[in-house]
Amino acid sequence: MSSEIPPDEDPAMSPDDAFNIVGDDTRIQILQTLGEADEPLTYSELLNRIEYDSTNFHYHLKKLDGHFIHETDDGYTLRQAGGRVVKAILSGAVTEYPAIDRTPVETPCYLCEGDMEMGYRHEVVGLFCADCGGTRAETSETTRSDTRRDTSGCGGLDCYARASSR
């Protein structure tokens, strides 16, 4: 079994197709189980670890095979795309709402020069003044669909903090 993609096949997959494939509990369990394994898992080992009805287990493996997993002589392993799905799940990037409690920052309040705190919740970064109650909030840049940005400059609250501390 070769791991190379034949030259006449396009290795790209549309987002719709990718989410349709991994949008199944059994397939997510397969990916997570392979992600936890230190070595390739045979069909039987994978089936036993997941404890799934064997009648259509092969169907789920075939849906993942090629783009998300790879079958070798030793068993099944994750491909890079499958590993990325597992990492996203384990990191909480797609299952949790990350939050950072307010923490003091060196930048003084833009209204009263008081002490400021910064926090992050629901994809919004906020600056809060402990003295006058002034606030400033901006949507996180990571939610933008245009992920190409000039990293030489600064954006949002970072620019504000730099400009106001001069």
Tab-separated table of C-alpha atoms in Angstrom:
chain	number	residue	atom	x	y	z
A	1	MET	CA	0.000	0.000	0.000
A	2	SER	CA	1.566	3.219	-1.146
A	3	SER	CA	1.325	6.468	0.764
A	4	GLU	CA	1.932	8.530	-2.363
A	5	ILE	CA	-0.883	10.333	-4.123
A	6	PRO	CA	-1.045	9.460	-7.816
A	7	PRO	CA	-0.110	12.502	-9.957
A	8	ASP	CA	-3.542	12.642	-11.615
A	9	GLU	CA	-5.432	12.946	-8.316
A	10	ASP	CA	-6.003	16.267	-6.560
A	11	PRO	CA	-5.123	15.940	-2.844
A	12	ALA	CA	-7.265	18.957	-1.927
A	13	MET	CA	-10.636	18.472	-0.271
A	14	SER	CA	-13.376	21.067	-0.058
A	15	PRO	CA	-14.286	22.329	3.420
A	16	ASP	CA	-17.825	20.977	2.930
A	17	ASP	CA	-16.508	17.499	2.196
A	18	ALA	CA	-14.027	17.606	5.085
A	19	PHE	CA	-16.645	18.660	7.642
A	20	ASN	CA	-19.125	16.102	6.311
A	21	ILE	CA	-16.549	13.373	6.825
A	22	VAL	CA	-15.360	14.346	10.309
A	23	GLY	CA	-18.822	15.417	11.449
A	24	ASP	CA	-19.592	11.935	12.736
A	25	ASP	CA	-19.054	10.729	16.324
A	26	THR	CA	-17.634	7.372	15.254
A	27	ARG	CA	-15.132	8.981	12.899
A	28	ILE	CA	-14.054	11.464	15.565
A	29	GLN	CA	-13.504	8.527	17.951
A	30	ILE	CA	-11.414	6.777	15.297
A	31	LEU	CA	-9.263	9.887	14.805
A	32	GLN	CA	-8.829	10.439	18.551
A	33	THR	CA	-7.956	6.782	19.143
A	34	LEU	CA	-5.339	6.842	16.395
A	35	GLY	CA	-4.032	10.130	17.804
A	36	GLU	CA	-3.516	8.506	21.211
A	37	ALA	CA	-1.748	5.452	19.753
A	38	ASP	CA	2.037	5.236	19.683
A	39	GLU	CA	2.012	2.927	16.678
A	40	PRO	CA	-0.313	1.902	13.864
A	41	LEU	CA	-3.467	0.087	14.978
A	42	THR	CA	-4.920	-2.883	13.156
A	43	TYR	CA	-8.598	-3.009	12.268
A	44	SER	CA	-9.280	-5.296	15.268
A	45	GLU	CA	-7.294	-3.150	17.724
A	46	LEU	CA	-9.093	-0.022	16.581
A	47	LEU	CA	-12.496	-1.699	16.737
A	48	ASN	CA	-11.811	-3.005	20.278
A	49	ARG	CA	-10.597	0.358	21.577
A	50	ILE	CA	-13.641	2.179	20.243
A	51	GLU	CA	-16.121	-0.582	21.165
A	52	TYR	CA	-18.239	0.002	18.100
A	53	ASP	CA	-20.590	-2.350	16.275
A	54	SER	CA	-18.498	-3.972	13.563
A	55	THR	CA	-21.281	-4.023	10.964
A	56	ASN	CA	-20.454	-0.607	9.485
A	57	PHE	CA	-17.096	0.171	11.128
A	58	HIS	CA	-15.329	-0.525	7.830
A	59	TYR	CA	-17.586	2.076	6.166
A	60	HIS	CA	-16.388	4.767	8.619
A	61	LEU	CA	-12.735	3.805	8.118
A	62	LYS	CA	-13.118	4.061	4.348
A	63	LYS	CA	-14.648	7.544	4.680
A	64	LEU	CA	-11.542	8.699	6.601
A	65	ASP	CA	-8.997	6.746	4.562
A	66	GLY	CA	-6.886	8.772	2.193
A	67	HIS	CA	-7.219	12.288	3.547
A	68	PHE	CA	-7.446	11.814	7.342
A	69	ILE	CA	-6.005	8.341	7.938
A	70	HIS	CA	-3.771	5.942	6.049
A	71	GLU	CA	-3.795	2.154	6.015
A	72	THR	CA	-0.347	0.547	6.048
A	73	ASP	CA	0.738	-3.090	6.312
A	74	ASP	CA	0.972	-2.559	10.097
A	75	GLY	CA	-2.434	-0.937	10.519
A	76	TYR	CA	-4.027	2.497	10.436
A	77	THR	CA	-2.221	5.772	11.170
A	78	LEU	CA	-3.192	9.426	11.114
A	79	ARG	CA	-2.348	11.609	8.172
A	80	GLN	CA	-1.500	15.262	8.767
A	81	ALA	CA	-5.126	16.387	8.274
A	82	GLY	CA	-6.344	13.796	10.792
A	83	GLY	CA	-3.704	14.925	13.275
A	84	ARG	CA	-4.825	18.524	12.884
A	85	VAL	CA	-8.430	17.556	13.650
A	86	VAL	CA	-7.302	15.710	16.791
A	87	LYS	CA	-5.110	18.637	17.911
A	88	ALA	CA	-7.967	21.101	17.390
A	89	ILE	CA	-10.273	18.958	19.516
A	90	LEU	CA	-7.718	18.363	22.282
A	91	SER	CA	-6.723	22.035	22.420
A	92	GLY	CA	-10.343	23.066	22.881
A	93	ALA	CA	-10.064	25.353	19.861
A	94	VAL	CA	-13.325	24.024	18.436
A	95	THR	CA	-15.065	22.856	21.614
A	96	GLU	CA	-14.519	25.577	24.213
A	97	TYR	CA	-14.901	29.310	24.653
A	98	PRO	CA	-11.461	30.489	25.718
A	99	ALA	CA	-11.369	33.215	28.332
A	100	ILE	CA	-8.617	35.161	30.052
A	101	ASP	CA	-9.497	36.888	33.305
A	102	ARG	CA	-8.670	40.548	33.688
A	103	THR	CA	-5.030	41.214	34.349
A	104	PRO	CA	-3.268	44.545	34.996
A	105	VAL	CA	-1.464	46.194	32.072
A	106	GLU	CA	1.079	49.010	32.086
A	107	THR	CA	-0.899	51.257	29.745
A	108	PRO	CA	-2.799	53.982	31.668
A	109	CYS	CA	-6.473	54.716	31.039
A	110	TYR	CA	-7.058	56.888	27.990
A	111	LEU	CA	-9.724	58.836	29.931
A	112	CYS	CA	-8.282	59.377	33.413
A	113	GLU	CA	-4.711	57.958	33.380
A	114	GLY	CA	-5.861	55.334	35.935
A	115	ASP	CA	-4.843	51.682	36.158
A	116	MET	CA	-6.036	49.495	33.283
A	117	GLU	CA	-6.777	45.785	33.068
A	118	MET	CA	-7.093	43.624	29.968
A	119	GLY	CA	-9.297	40.539	29.553
A	120	TYR	CA	-10.551	38.219	26.824
A	121	ARG	CA	-13.974	36.572	26.603
A	122	HIS	CA	-16.260	35.485	23.731
A	123	GLU	CA	-13.688	36.495	21.088
A	124	VAL	CA	-13.494	40.046	22.408
A	125	VAL	CA	-10.440	41.687	23.965
A	126	GLY	CA	-11.338	44.362	26.469
A	127	LEU	CA	-9.460	47.109	28.310
A	128	PHE	CA	-11.069	48.167	31.574
A	129	CYS	CA	-10.200	51.094	33.864
A	130	ALA	CA	-10.279	50.204	37.557
A	131	ASP	CA	-10.602	53.905	38.498
A	132	CYS	CA	-13.186	55.524	36.201
A	133	GLY	CA	-14.878	52.496	34.644
A	134	GLY	CA	-13.837	53.411	31.108
A	135	THR	CA	-13.770	50.498	28.694
A	136	ARG	CA	-12.619	49.704	25.193
A	137	ALA	CA	-13.290	46.406	23.408
A	138	GLU	CA	-12.364	44.929	20.049
A	139	THR	CA	-13.233	41.706	18.278
A	140	SER	CA	-10.334	39.301	18.120
A	141	GLU	CA	-8.413	39.382	14.831
A	142	THR	CA	-8.346	35.573	14.812
A	143	THR	CA	-12.022	35.526	13.844
A	144	ARG	CA	-11.387	37.416	10.621
A	145	SER	CA	-11.831	35.438	7.438
A	146	ASP	CA	-8.813	37.208	5.954
A	147	THR	CA	-5.954	35.600	7.876
A	148	ARG	CA	-3.298	37.292	5.755
A	149	ARG	CA	-2.192	40.294	7.743
A	150	ASP	CA	0.873	42.458	7.899
A	151	THR	CA	2.691	41.404	11.047
A	152	SER	CA	5.148	44.297	10.813
A	153	GLY	CA	2.530	46.734	12.090
A	154	CYS	CA	0.146	46.398	14.959
A	155	GLY	CA	-3.575	46.143	15.225
A	156	GLY	CA	-6.479	46.882	17.501
A	157	LEU	CA	-5.777	47.313	21.177
A	158	ASP	CA	-2.077	46.673	20.707
A	159	CYS	CA	-1.758	49.820	18.547
A	160	TYR	CA	-3.857	51.757	21.015
A	161	ALA	CA	-1.699	50.618	23.921
A	162	ARG	CA	1.501	51.537	22.076
A	163	ALA	CA	0.219	54.931	20.942
A	164	SER	CA	-1.199	55.939	24.300
A	165	SER	CA	1.929	54.991	26.213
A	166	ARG	CA	4.118	57.431	24.240
